JSON list of C-alpha atoms in Angstrom, two decimals:
[
{"chain": "A", "resi": 13, "resn": "MET", "atom": "CA", "xyz": [21.45, -8.28, 5.27]},
{"chain": "A", "resi": 14, "resn": "ASP", "atom": "CA", "xyz": [21.93, -5.40, 2.90]},
{"chain": "A", "resi": 15, "resn": "HIS", "atom": "CA", "xyz": [24.29, -2.84, 3.80]},
{"chain": "A", "resi": 16, "resn": "LEU", "atom": "CA", "xyz": [22.02, -0.01, 2.72]},
{"chain": "A", "resi": 17, "resn": "VAL", "atom": "CA", "xyz": [18.95, -1.59, 4.78]},
{"chain": "A", "resi": 18, "resn": "LYS", "atom": "CA", "xyz": [20.76, -1.78, 7.67]},
{"chain": "A", "resi": 19, "resn": "ARG", "atom": "CA", "xyz": [21.89, 1.50, 7.92]},
{"chain": "A", "resi": 20, "resn": "TYR", "atom": "CA", "xyz": [18.60, 2.48, 6.42]},
{"chain": "A", "resi": 21, "resn": "LEU", "atom": "CA", "xyz": [17.13, 0.86, 9.98]},
{"chain": "A", "resi": 22, "resn": "LEU", "atom": "CA", "xyz": [19.95, 2.52, 12.18]},
{"chain": "A", "resi": 23, "resn": "ASN", "atom": "CA", "xyz": [18.48, 5.85, 10.92]},
{"chain": "A", "resi": 24, "resn": "ILE", "atom": "CA", "xyz": [14.79, 5.11, 11.86]},
{"chain": "A", "resi": 25, "resn": "GLU", "atom": "CA", "xyz": [13.73, 6.66, 15.23]},
{"chain": "A", "resi": 26, "resn": "VAL", "atom": "CA", "xyz": [13.60, 4.50, 18.60]},
{"chain": "A", "resi": 27, "resn": "PRO", "atom": "CA", "xyz": [9.97, 4.68, 18.87]},
{"chain": "A", "resi": 28, "resn": "VAL", "atom": "CA", "xyz": [9.03, 3.87, 15.16]},
{"chain": "A", "resi": 29, "resn": "ILE", "atom": "CA", "xyz": [11.22, 0.66, 15.95]},
{"chain": "A", "resi": 30, "resn": "GLU", "atom": "CA", "xyz": [9.76, -0.16, 19.51]},
{"chain": "A", "resi": 31, "resn": "GLU", "atom": "CA", "xyz": [6.60, -0.03, 17.43]},
{"chain": "A", "resi": 32, "resn": "ILE", "atom": "CA", "xyz": [7.70, -2.35, 14.80]},
{"chain": "A", "resi": 33, "resn": "SER", "atom": "CA", "xyz": [8.98, -4.87, 17.35]},
{"chain": "A", "resi": 34, "resn": "LEU", "atom": "CA", "xyz": [5.68, -4.81, 19.69]},
{"chain": "A", "resi": 35, "resn": "ILE", "atom": "CA", "xyz": [3.95, -5.74, 16.04]},
{"chain": "A", "resi": 36, "resn": "ILE", "atom": "CA", "xyz": [5.80, -8.04, 15.43]},
{"chain": "A", "resi": 37, "resn": "LYS", "atom": "CA", "xyz": [5.94, -9.29, 18.94]},
{"chain": "A", "resi": 38, "resn": "ASP", "atom": "CA", "xyz": [1.87, -9.56, 18.51]},
{"chain": "A", "resi": 39, "resn": "LYS", "atom": "CA", "xyz": [2.15, -11.13, 15.62]},
{"chain": "A", "resi": 40, "resn": "ARG", "atom": "CA", "xyz": [4.18, -13.70, 16.63]},
{"chain": "A", "resi": 41, "resn": "LYS", "atom": "CA", "xyz": [1.94, -14.38, 19.80]},
{"chain": "A", "resi": 42, "resn": "GLU", "atom": "CA", "xyz": [-1.05, -14.73, 17.22]},
{"chain": "A", "resi": 43, "resn": "LYS", "atom": "CA", "xyz": [0.82, -17.64, 15.70]},
{"chain": "A", "resi": 44, "resn": "ASP", "atom": "CA", "xyz": [1.47, -19.29, 18.93]},
{"chain": "A", "resi": 45, "resn": "ASP", "atom": "CA", "xyz": [-2.00, -19.56, 19.91]},
{"chain": "A", "resi": 46, "resn": "GLY", "atom": "CA", "xyz": [-2.93, -20.65, 16.47]},
{"chain": "A", "resi": 47, "resn": "ASN", "atom": "CA", "xyz": [-0.40, -23.22, 16.55]},
{"chain": "A", "resi": 48, "resn": "ALA", "atom": "CA", "xyz": [-1.84, -23.95, 20.53]},
{"chain": "A", "resi": 49, "resn": "GLU", "atom": "CA", "xyz": [-5.05, -24.50, 19.12]},
{"chain": "A", "resi": 50, "resn": "ALA", "atom": "CA", "xyz": [-4.32, -26.54, 16.19]},
{"chain": "A", "resi": 51, "resn": "GLN", "atom": "CA", "xyz": [-2.07, -28.72, 18.54]},
{"chain": "A", "resi": 52, "resn": "GLU", "atom": "CA", "xyz": [-5.35, -29.07, 20.89]},
{"chain": "A", "resi": 53, "resn": "LYS", "atom": "CA", "xyz": [-8.21, -30.04, 17.72]},
{"chain": "A", "resi": 54, "resn": "ARG", "atom": "CA", "xyz": [-5.67, -33.12, 16.91]},
{"chain": "A", "resi": 55, "resn": "LEU", "atom": "CA", "xyz": [-5.62, -34.17, 20.28]}
]
């Protein structure tokens, strides 16, 4: 990761970081759900 990006991320307020991480978790969960559905269709 770029040094400036790291410093920028450290300067962001914690609630914003938590919100972003929640969004990322939701997207990962959607992906996992989609993968599970795709596997079920294959069976």
